[in-house]
């Protein structure tokens, strides 16, 4: 009977990783693997769960940026170690490209998926964060993968995932998505036009097997808020300038940049419009409120609302509703 | 083209290989100087171009000459970069397409000072585009003619969509087999044998639910058995014969053929013809109902479209191969492995399609355990600047190794640039990292030439700028460089970066050194890769605007003694 991973173990692992104690963190992983737990389950139930916890702790400011970075660095190295230890597999199922949404730099999930797919017999070509979509297109044409996988952790970056969906499909290749940003159903994935959605690392291999092949060309998004998405995206420069005009530039006494937070909410609004899912904006508004207080948020949302064009009624409604 | 400096040679060879001609215009004398390749591109014998503007204009196709002249005059009036595409007529009457990029520099008062540029032949591409347009028209006509057949129309649209996407040869071949069996064919074989490395066969069958399934695909040499026999099958008997062979090779195909009535099988061969050459064939097999006349013409339309798609893919393959060679010769490549030092780089050219830009970085040994790190920024962007960046990197390496001092090397580079007015100016920062001391520390000396000051990220999170002063290279001959030195303790890191990092924009705001320091401070002591990622992430979180300038950030961390 393989060992079970309970929430206490996840907390224990996250604490050790956050303290940059790689040896101690590895000891937990090593025990689980030695006890017969599969690599993908360790990825899903320990490492992914711990990364989610790390993100929450950072958001709630229970942890410093340093601790968050330390934990992520330890987990990255542990994934590499697991990959190096695993059996050498000969790819026999074709090639897939694994990358992250444009603007996304959380690469731990992509690293885990890559390794899980290699174990499953796929040849994985990794594309690092920061690669422009045009260069992803070149990579697709040059190596001809059977699928492109895009991972996204932050919901506000879903428009960056949409760009890669279009890039892949227009190059005749299915685009499959996964990651925390997509939530717990396939709804957001469908809204951005992805060919498939993996709910977690264990199902990723199944999703790839089911969808690998051909796709495209990409289709226009038809849902009502998608037109507001295009309008606001086109006006983002003007919206930025308007917010820069009315909001204070620097930071308050607890280190919060009001303008920074407002511009982040503008991106979050775009993601909400793209996915026709206002909970994306609501969640980020809640997080901002926890940092600067409800009064300041109301003011900030008013500025955002004022900066939106008349031609985007759903966007205005989303922002008004979040206040 | 006359060669002014020794390091013109590598560029010249790359340019030569890529079939690029180079020209210069001297407004003072109103003479135009062409290299031999340019003469060759215009169908002239070497040395026969007389250098006059009139001679040049006289070679342009009569229908294109007015537009070309207008463009050149307007650029000559204001100065700047331009690109041009027109037809030319060779002395023997042949018509070719020429594309070129050029730059004309003018004085503030509008007097042109110099012009220079490159030209290359794009006849194949232009012809291909022409053929594609024609095909689209014909396809549109075919679509209109078969409007009563909804299925045929759907299929044609699907096929056109399917073949429009990929520029990868094997993917196009597989997609063709797949799209045929998702439409009218029970089995499709696509066999392309243009040359051995891309000989590729794909076969596909469809299942009872009319879905394409089971693609078998591979290099022709590996598919020599049953699939190759299918590719040349002429009769139903040939197809039925292959069933047993396929049962081993490709079970799904074998199953589809098992017990087939050979007399009922109908086979259509369509050659895949492009630019007058047969590059392969398409075999569409019907197991029961024979092909109708309409279906046969549909197959021909698809075959034509497929041949064009394949040709685009072949062209892309060849061009990206050339681009890759150019890129390898110009880009810095992988960072070296240095004992005791941990290196990382963030390199993001502003051009979205090519991973090349005017920013350069380099790390190389400079004797007695010491290493030189450099980041530079050539004025300009894109492939043109990348050419200069690649050469500058090589020249800087040579200068450091020859002088063994960073400041002297910068002076040498400055003189080299001043000696050749066609070279753009550049800013650079060069750091000399000394060998490891007994306590694990390393001494570092930094020189700047009109470049942002590098940062030192101390292990405890303190970020300091090393404010070395010096002038931009290729600007004035009295360049002076004042170095700044410090000691890096284990866990400390040195970060060199180009101005693309701090000039990253969000509306009217710049990212700036302060935000850069704030991004680096929390990851002090972490690996260089973590540091470069932290900066990339901070920039992307700060702005959603696409970068306008090339970005490079090079980090080196002194590793703890084990």
PDB file of N, CA, C and O in Angstrom, chain B residues 285-347:
ATOM      1  N   UNK B 285      -7.802   6.058 -52.053  1.00  0.00           N
ATOM      2  CA  UNK B 285      -8.388   4.747 -52.307  1.00  0.00           C
ATOM      3  C   UNK B 285      -9.829   4.712 -51.809  1.00  0.00           C
ATOM      4  O   UNK B 285     -10.123   5.138 -50.690  1.00  0.00           O
ATOM      5  N   UNK B 286     -10.712   4.225 -52.644  1.00  0.00           N
ATOM      6  CA  UNK B 286     -12.097   3.943 -52.287  1.00  0.00           C
ATOM      7  C   UNK B 286     -12.270   2.432 -52.272  1.00  0.00           C
ATOM      8  O   UNK B 286     -11.915   1.761 -53.235  1.00  0.00           O
ATOM      9  N   UNK B 287     -12.806   1.907 -51.184  1.00  0.00           N
ATOM     10  CA  UNK B 287     -12.898   0.454 -51.088  1.00  0.00           C
ATOM     11  C   UNK B 287     -14.195  -0.087 -51.689  1.00  0.00           C
ATOM     12  O   UNK B 287     -14.247  -1.229 -52.125  1.00  0.00           O
ATOM     13  N   UNK B 288     -15.246   0.727 -51.707  1.00  0.00           N
ATOM     14  CA  UNK B 288     -16.518   0.197 -52.215  1.00  0.00           C
ATOM     15  C   UNK B 288     -17.023   1.014 -53.406  1.00  0.00           C
ATOM     16  O   UNK B 288     -16.904   0.591 -54.551  1.00  0.00           O
ATOM     17  N   UNK B 289     -17.540   2.227 -53.140  1.00  0.00           N
ATOM     18  CA  UNK B 289     -18.096   3.021 -54.241  1.00  0.00           C
ATOM     19  C   UNK B 289     -16.966   3.635 -55.059  1.00  0.00           C
ATOM     20  O   UNK B 289     -15.996   4.121 -54.494  1.00  0.00           O
ATOM     21  N   UNK B 290     -17.060   3.618 -56.380  1.00  0.00           N
ATOM     22  CA  UNK B 290     -16.008   4.235 -57.190  1.00  0.00           C
ATOM     23  C   UNK B 290     -16.041   5.763 -57.091  1.00  0.00           C
ATOM     24  O   UNK B 290     -17.045   6.337 -56.683  1.00  0.00           O
ATOM     25  N   UNK B 291     -14.943   6.403 -57.470  1.00  0.00           N
ATOM     26  CA  UNK B 291     -14.860   7.862 -57.463  1.00  0.00           C
ATOM     27  C   UNK B 291     -15.706   8.447 -58.574  1.00  0.00           C
ATOM     28  O   UNK B 291     -15.639   8.000 -59.700  1.00  0.00           O
ATOM     29  N   UNK B 292     -16.506   9.469 -58.268  1.00  0.00           N
ATOM     30  CA  UNK B 292     -17.279  10.139 -59.307  1.00  0.00           C
ATOM     31  C   UNK B 292     -16.413  11.194 -59.981  1.00  0.00           C
ATOM     32  O   UNK B 292     -15.351  11.551 -59.472  1.00  0.00           O
ATOM     33  N   UNK B 293     -16.870  11.706 -61.097  1.00  0.00           N
ATOM     34  CA  UNK B 293     -16.117  12.729 -61.830  1.00  0.00           C
ATOM     35  C   UNK B 293     -15.900  13.966 -60.956  1.00  0.00           C
ATOM     36  O   UNK B 293     -14.812  14.540 -60.923  1.00  0.00           O
ATOM     37  N   UNK B 294     -16.955  14.374 -60.226  1.00  0.00           N
ATOM     38  CA  UNK B 294     -16.851  15.560 -59.364  1.00  0.00           C
ATOM     39  C   UNK B 294     -15.805  15.335 -58.266  1.00  0.00           C
ATOM     40  O   UNK B 294     -15.006  16.200 -57.963  1.00  0.00           O
ATOM     41  N   UNK B 295     -15.861  14.128 -57.694  1.00  0.00           N
ATOM     42  CA  UNK B 295     -14.908  13.829 -56.625  1.00  0.00           C
ATOM     43  C   UNK B 295     -13.473  13.828 -57.151  1.00  0.00           C
ATOM     44  O   UNK B 295     -12.553  14.269 -56.481  1.00  0.00           O
ATOM     45  N   UNK B 296     -13.322  13.335 -58.351  1.00  0.00           N
ATOM     46  CA  UNK B 296     -11.974  13.330 -58.925  1.00  0.00           C
ATOM     47  C   UNK B 296     -11.459  14.760 -59.115  1.00  0.00           C
ATOM     48  O   UNK B 296     -10.289  15.050 -58.876  1.00  0.00           O
ATOM     49  N   UNK B 297     -12.337  15.648 -59.540  1.00  0.00           N
ATOM     50  CA  UNK B 297     -11.858  17.029 -59.728  1.00  0.00           C
ATOM     51  C   UNK B 297     -11.600  17.691 -58.370  1.00  0.00           C
ATOM     52  O   UNK B 297     -10.697  18.525 -58.227  1.00  0.00           O
ATOM     53  N   UNK B 298     -12.377  17.271 -57.374  1.00  0.00           N
ATOM     54  CA  UNK B 298     -12.136  17.751 -56.017  1.00  0.00           C
ATOM     55  C   UNK B 298     -10.729  17.317 -55.543  1.00  0.00           C
ATOM     56  O   UNK B 298      -9.966  18.101 -54.968  1.00  0.00           O
ATOM     57  N   UNK B 299     -10.406  16.071 -55.816  1.00  0.00           N
ATOM     58  CA  UNK B 299      -9.088  15.556 -55.419  1.00  0.00           C
ATOM     59  C   UNK B 299      -7.972  16.333 -56.116  1.00  0.00           C
ATOM     60  O   UNK B 299      -6.939  16.620 -55.526  1.00  0.00           O
ATOM     61  N   UNK B 300      -8.223  16.667 -57.382  1.00  0.00           N
ATOM     62  CA  UNK B 300      -7.209  17.436 -58.109  1.00  0.00           C
ATOM     63  C   UNK B 300      -7.007  18.804 -57.459  1.00  0.00           C
ATOM     64  O   UNK B 300      -5.877  19.256 -57.298  1.00  0.00           O
ATOM     65  N   UNK B 301      -8.139  19.430 -57.067  1.00  0.00           N
ATOM     66  CA  UNK B 301      -8.044  20.754 -56.428  1.00  0.00           C
ATOM     67  C   UNK B 301      -7.254  20.654 -55.128  1.00  0.00           C
ATOM     68  O   UNK B 301      -6.412  21.503 -54.824  1.00  0.00           O
ATOM     69  N   UNK B 302      -7.533  19.597 -54.362  1.00  0.00           N
ATOM     70  CA  UNK B 302      -6.815  19.424 -53.096  1.00  0.00           C
ATOM     71  C   UNK B 302      -5.339  19.160 -53.354  1.00  0.00           C
ATOM     72  O   UNK B 302      -4.467  19.695 -52.668  1.00  0.00           O
ATOM     73  N   UNK B 303      -5.064  18.358 -54.368  1.00  0.00           N
ATOM     74  CA  UNK B 303      -3.668  18.038 -54.670  1.00  0.00           C
ATOM     75  C   UNK B 303      -2.885  19.302 -55.053  1.00  0.00           C
ATOM     76  O   UNK B 303      -1.742  19.484 -54.644  1.00  0.00           O
ATOM     77  N   UNK B 304      -3.558  20.164 -55.821  1.00  0.00           N
ATOM     78  CA  UNK B 304      -2.878  21.414 -56.208  1.00  0.00           C
ATOM     79  C   UNK B 304      -2.582  22.259 -54.978  1.00  0.00           C
ATOM     80  O   UNK B 304      -1.485  22.781 -54.806  1.00  0.00           O
ATOM     81  N   UNK B 305      -3.612  22.376 -54.124  1.00  0.00           N
ATOM     82  CA  UNK B 305      -3.435  23.178 -52.910  1.00  0.00           C
ATOM     83  C   UNK B 305      -2.339  22.576 -52.032  1.00  0.00           C
ATOM     84  O   UNK B 305      -1.520  23.283 -51.454  1.00  0.00           O
ATOM     85  N   UNK B 306      -2.336  21.251 -51.960  1.00  0.00           N
ATOM     86  CA  UNK B 306      -1.351  20.559 -51.116  1.00  0.00           C
ATOM     87  C   UNK B 306       0.061  20.774 -51.650  1.00  0.00           C
ATOM     88  O   UNK B 306       1.007  20.957 -50.884  1.00  0.00           O
ATOM     89  N   UNK B 307       0.174  20.758 -52.989  1.00  0.00           N
ATOM     90  CA  UNK B 307       1.502  20.947 -53.572  1.00  0.00           C
ATOM     91  C   UNK B 307       2.034  22.337 -53.215  1.00  0.00           C
ATOM     92  O   UNK B 307       3.219  22.501 -52.907  1.00  0.00           O
ATOM     93  N   UNK B 308       1.149  23.328 -53.243  1.00  0.00           N
ATOM     94  CA  UNK B 308       1.571  24.685 -52.886  1.00  0.00           C
ATOM     95  C   UNK B 308       1.963  24.743 -51.410  1.00  0.00           C
ATOM     96  O   UNK B 308       3.004  25.295 -51.037  1.00  0.00           O
ATOM     97  N   UNK B 309       1.133  24.123 -50.556  1.00  0.00           N
ATOM     98  CA  UNK B 309       1.439  24.123 -49.124  1.00  0.00           C
ATOM     99  C   UNK B 309       2.789  23.445 -48.869  1.00  0.00           C
ATOM    100  O   UNK B 309       3.601  23.913 -48.071  1.00  0.00           O
ATOM    101  N   UNK B 310       3.015  22.338 -49.572  1.00  0.00           N
ATOM    102  CA  UNK B 310       4.279  21.627 -49.407  1.00  0.00           C
ATOM    103  C   UNK B 310       5.452  22.479 -49.853  1.00  0.00           C
ATOM    104  O   UNK B 310       6.511  22.492 -49.227  1.00  0.00           O
ATOM    105  N   UNK B 311       5.217  23.188 -50.960  1.00  0.00           N
ATOM    106  CA  UNK B 311       6.275  24.042 -51.458  1.00  0.00           C
ATOM    107  C   UNK B 311       6.612  25.144 -50.466  1.00  0.00           C
ATOM    108  O   UNK B 311       7.786  25.463 -50.253  1.00  0.00           O
ATOM    109  N   UNK B 312       5.578  25.719 -49.858  1.00  0.00           N
ATOM    110  CA  UNK B 312       5.822  26.735 -48.826  1.00  0.00           C
ATOM    111  C   UNK B 312       6.625  26.132 -47.688  1.00  0.00           C
ATOM    112  O   UNK B 312       7.558  26.749 -47.165  1.00  0.00           O
ATOM    113  N   UNK B 313       6.255  24.916 -47.309  1.00  0.00           N
ATOM    114  CA  UNK B 313       6.953  24.274 -46.197  1.00  0.00           C
ATOM    115  C   UNK B 313       8.416  24.019 -46.562  1.00  0.00           C
ATOM    116  O   UNK B 313       9.314  24.213 -45.737  1.00  0.00           O
ATOM    117  N   UNK B 314       8.653  23.602 -47.811  1.00  0.00           N
ATOM    118  CA  UNK B 314      10.035  23.354 -48.241  1.00  0.00           C
ATOM    119  C   UNK B 314      10.835  24.650 -48.248  1.00  0.00           C
ATOM    120  O   UNK B 314      11.987  24.696 -47.815  1.00  0.00           O
ATOM    121  N   UNK B 315      10.179  25.695 -48.737  1.00  0.00           N
ATOM    122  CA  UNK B 315      10.842  26.994 -48.786  1.00  0.00           C
ATOM    123  C   UNK B 315      11.162  27.465 -47.365  1.00  0.00           C
ATOM    124  O   UNK B 315      12.257  27.959 -47.079  1.00  0.00           O
ATOM    125  N   UNK B 316      10.203  27.289 -46.470  1.00  0.00           N
ATOM    126  CA  UNK B 316      10.406  27.690 -45.078  1.00  0.00           C
ATOM    127  C   UNK B 316      11.561  26.898 -44.470  1.00  0.00           C
ATOM    128  O   UNK B 316      12.406  27.436 -43.776  1.00  0.00           O
ATOM    129  N   UNK B 317      11.566  25.598 -44.780  1.00  0.00           N
ATOM    130  CA  UNK B 317      12.632  24.743 -44.237  1.00  0.00           C
ATOM    131  C   UNK B 317      14.003  25.269 -44.682  1.00  0.00           C
ATOM    132  O   UNK B 317      14.917  25.411 -43.882  1.00  0.00           O
ATOM    133  N   UNK B 318      14.107  25.571 -45.986  1.00  0.00           N
ATOM    134  CA  UNK B 318      15.395  26.038 -46.497  1.00  0.00           C
ATOM    135  C   UNK B 318      15.762  27.390 -45.912  1.00  0.00           C
ATOM    136  O   UNK B 318      16.901  27.618 -45.519  1.00  0.00           O
ATOM    137  N   UNK B 319      14.771  28.289 -45.841  1.00  0.00           N
ATOM    138  CA  UNK B 319      15.090  29.619 -45.340  1.00  0.00           C
ATOM    139  C   UNK B 319      15.406  29.587 -43.855  1.00  0.00           C
ATOM    140  O   UNK B 319      16.294  30.307 -43.398  1.00  0.00           O
ATOM    141  N   UNK B 320      14.691  28.748 -43.106  1.00  0.00           N
ATOM    142  CA  UNK B 320      14.997  28.739 -41.681  1.00  0.00           C
ATOM    143  C   UNK B 320      16.336  28.065 -41.434  1.00  0.00           C
ATOM    144  O   UNK B 320      17.018  28.369 -40.461  1.00  0.00           O
ATOM    145  N   UNK B 321      16.739  27.156 -42.339  1.00  0.00           N
ATOM    146  CA  UNK B 321      18.066  26.565 -42.202  1.00  0.00           C
ATOM    147  C   UNK B 321      19.139  27.643 -42.398  1.00  0.00           C
ATOM    148  O   UNK B 321      20.110  27.710 -41.646  1.00  0.00           O
ATOM    149  N   UNK B 322      18.939  28.482 -43.419  1.00  0.00           N
ATOM    150  CA  UNK B 322      19.887  29.577 -43.655  1.00  0.00           C
ATOM    151  C   UNK B 322      19.894  30.520 -42.452  1.00  0.00           C
ATOM    152  O   UNK B 322      20.947  30.904 -41.934  1.00  0.00           O
ATOM    153  N   UNK B 323      18.674  30.851 -41.967  1.00  0.00           N
ATOM    154  CA  UNK B 323      18.571  31.758 -40.821  1.00  0.00           C
ATOM    155  C   UNK B 323      19.265  31.173 -39.608  1.00  0.00           C
ATOM    156  O   UNK B 323      19.932  31.878 -38.853  1.00  0.00           O
ATOM    157  N   UNK B 324      19.138  29.843 -39.439  1.00  0.00           N
ATOM    158  CA  UNK B 324      19.748  29.202 -38.268  1.00  0.00           C
ATOM    159  C   UNK B 324      21.269  29.292 -38.332  1.00  0.00           C
ATOM    160  O   UNK B 324      21.926  29.528 -37.312  1.00  0.00           O
ATOM    161  N   UNK B 325      21.821  29.106 -39.545  1.00  0.00           N
ATOM    162  CA  UNK B 325      23.277  29.215 -39.704  1.00  0.00           C
ATOM    163  C   UNK B 325      23.732  30.633 -39.358  1.00  0.00           C
ATOM    164  O   UNK B 325      24.676  30.843 -38.596  1.00  0.00           O
ATOM    165  N   UNK B 326      22.988  31.592 -39.892  1.00  0.00           N
ATOM    166  CA  UNK B 326      23.295  32.993 -39.640  1.00  0.00           C
ATOM    167  C   UNK B 326      23.208  33.283 -38.138  1.00  0.00           C
ATOM    168  O   UNK B 326      24.091  33.892 -37.547  1.00  0.00           O
ATOM    169  N   UNK B 327      22.125  32.761 -37.532  1.00  0.00           N
ATOM    170  CA  UNK B 327      21.890  32.992 -36.114  1.00  0.00           C
ATOM    171  C   UNK B 327      23.013  32.402 -35.276  1.00  0.00           C
ATOM    172  O   UNK B 327      23.503  33.038 -34.348  1.00  0.00           O
ATOM    173  N   UNK B 328      23.417  31.173 -35.616  1.00  0.00           N
ATOM    174  CA  UNK B 328      24.499  30.541 -34.849  1.00  0.00           C
ATOM    175  C   UNK B 328      25.788  31.328 -34.971  1.00  0.00           C
ATOM    176  O   UNK B 328      26.540  31.463 -34.018  1.00  0.00           O
ATOM    177  N   UNK B 329      26.044  31.863 -36.180  1.00  0.00           N
ATOM    178  CA  UNK B 329      27.297  32.588 -36.363  1.00  0.00           C
ATOM    179  C   UNK B 329      27.259  33.943 -35.664  1.00  0.00           C
ATOM    180  O   UNK B 329      28.281  34.521 -35.367  1.00  0.00           O
ATOM    181  N   UNK B 330      26.067  34.457 -35.407  1.00  0.00           N
ATOM    182  CA  UNK B 330      25.945  35.790 -34.844  1.00  0.00           C
ATOM    183  C   UNK B 330      25.589  35.802 -33.366  1.00  0.00           C
ATOM    184  O   UNK B 330      25.877  36.755 -32.662  1.00  0.00           O
ATOM    185  N   UNK B 331      24.892  34.752 -32.897  1.00  0.00           N
ATOM    186  CA  UNK B 331      24.415  34.817 -31.512  1.00  0.00           C
ATOM    187  C   UNK B 331      25.464  34.244 -30.564  1.00  0.00           C
ATOM    188  O   UNK B 331      26.304  33.457 -30.961  1.00  0.00           O
ATOM    189  N   UNK B 332      25.405  34.691 -29.326  1.00  0.00           N
ATOM    190  CA  UNK B 332      26.456  34.333 -28.385  1.00  0.00           C
ATOM    191  C   UNK B 332      26.483  32.853 -28.020  1.00  0.00           C
ATOM    192  O   UNK B 332      27.501  32.352 -27.585  1.00  0.00           O
ATOM    193  N   UNK B 333      25.370  32.153 -28.192  1.00  0.00           N
ATOM    194  CA  UNK B 333      25.375  30.736 -27.867  1.00  0.00           C
ATOM    195  C   UNK B 333      25.334  30.493 -26.374  1.00  0.00           C
ATOM    196  O   UNK B 333      24.958  31.367 -25.601  1.00  0.00           O
ATOM    197  N   UNK B 334      25.713  29.284 -25.974  1.00  0.00           N
ATOM    198  CA  UNK B 334      25.600  28.908 -24.567  1.00  0.00           C
ATOM    199  C   UNK B 334      26.681  29.582 -23.729  1.00  0.00           C
ATOM    200  O   UNK B 334      27.779  29.837 -24.207  1.00  0.00           O
ATOM    201  N   UNK B 335      26.333  29.839 -22.477  1.00  0.00           N
ATOM    202  CA  UNK B 335      27.320  30.391 -21.549  1.00  0.00           C
ATOM    203  C   UNK B 335      28.290  29.293 -21.150  1.00  0.00           C
ATOM    204  O   UNK B 335      27.924  28.128 -21.079  1.00  0.00           O
ATOM    205  N   UNK B 336      29.540  29.656 -20.876  1.00  0.00           N
ATOM    206  CA  UNK B 336      30.504  28.616 -20.489  1.00  0.00           C
ATOM    207  C   UNK B 336      30.241  28.114 -19.070  1.00  0.00           C
ATOM    208  O   UNK B 336      29.575  28.787 -18.289  1.00  0.00           O
ATOM    209  N   UNK B 337      30.751  26.933 -18.770  1.00  0.00           N
ATOM    210  CA  UNK B 337      30.723  26.410 -17.403  1.00  0.00           C
ATOM    211  C   UNK B 337      32.003  26.883 -16.729  1.00  0.00           C
ATOM    212  O   UNK B 337      33.097  26.571 -17.190  1.00  0.00           O
ATOM    213  N   UNK B 338      31.880  27.650 -15.662  1.00  0.00           N
ATOM    214  CA  UNK B 338      33.060  28.163 -14.987  1.00  0.00           C
ATOM    215  C   UNK B 338      33.050  27.685 -13.541  1.00  0.00           C
ATOM    216  O   UNK B 338      32.080  27.953 -12.825  1.00  0.00           O
ATOM    217  N   UNK B 339      34.090  26.970 -13.122  1.00  0.00           N
ATOM    218  CA  UNK B 339      34.128  26.512 -11.736  1.00  0.00           C
ATOM    219  C   UNK B 339      34.047  27.713 -10.785  1.00  0.00           C
ATOM    220  O   UNK B 339      34.771  28.698 -10.967  1.00  0.00           O
ATOM    221  N   UNK B 340      33.157  27.652  -9.817  1.00  0.00           N
ATOM    222  CA  UNK B 340      33.068  28.707  -8.814  1.00  0.00           C
ATOM    223  C   UNK B 340      32.216  29.889  -9.232  1.00  0.00           C
ATOM    224  O   UNK B 340      31.981  30.791  -8.431  1.00  0.00           O
ATOM    225  N   UNK B 341      31.759  29.907 -10.479  1.00  0.00           N
ATOM    226  CA  UNK B 341      30.888  30.998 -10.923  1.00  0.00           C
ATOM    227  C   UNK B 341      29.618  30.392 -11.511  1.00  0.00           C
ATOM    228  O   UNK B 341      29.667  29.382 -12.207  1.00  0.00           O
ATOM    229  N   UNK B 342      28.504  31.031 -11.220  1.00  0.00           N
ATOM    230  CA  UNK B 342      27.220  30.544 -11.699  1.00  0.00           C
ATOM    231  C   UNK B 342      26.649  31.650 -12.592  1.00  0.00           C
ATOM    232  O   UNK B 342      26.464  32.774 -12.158  1.00  0.00           O
ATOM    233  N   UNK B 343      26.432  31.333 -13.874  1.00  0.00           N
ATOM    234  CA  UNK B 343      26.027  32.350 -14.854  1.00  0.00           C
ATOM    235  C   UNK B 343      24.582  32.169 -15.297  1.00  0.00           C
ATOM    236  O   UNK B 343      24.078  31.048 -15.342  1.00  0.00           O
ATOM    237  N   UNK B 344      23.947  33.267 -15.635  1.00  0.00           N
ATOM    238  CA  UNK B 344      22.600  33.203 -16.192  1.00  0.00           C
ATOM    239  C   UNK B 344      22.369  34.412 -17.074  1.00  0.00           C
ATOM    240  O   UNK B 344      22.986  35.457 -16.872  1.00  0.00           O
ATOM    241  N   UNK B 345      21.506  34.242 -18.075  1.00  0.00           N
ATOM    242  CA  UNK B 345      21.255  35.373 -18.958  1.00  0.00           C
ATOM    243  C   UNK B 345      19.773  35.451 -19.320  1.00  0.00           C
ATOM    244  O   UNK B 345      19.099  34.437 -19.437  1.00  0.00           O
ATOM    245  N   UNK B 346      19.287  36.678 -19.433  1.00  0.00           N
ATOM    246  CA  UNK B 346      17.951  36.947 -19.960  1.00  0.00           C
ATOM    247  C   UNK B 346      18.183  37.674 -21.276  1.00  0.00           C
ATOM    248  O   UNK B 346      18.792  38.736 -21.298  1.00  0.00           O
ATOM    249  N   UNK B 347      17.737  37.073 -22.382  1.00  0.00           N
ATOM    250  CA  UNK B 347      18.002  37.650 -23.692  1.00  0.00           C
ATOM    251  C   UNK B 347      16.690  37.693 -24.462  1.00  0.00           C
ATOM    252  O   UNK B 347      16.128  36.656 -24.788  1.00  0.00           O
TER     253      UNK B 347
END
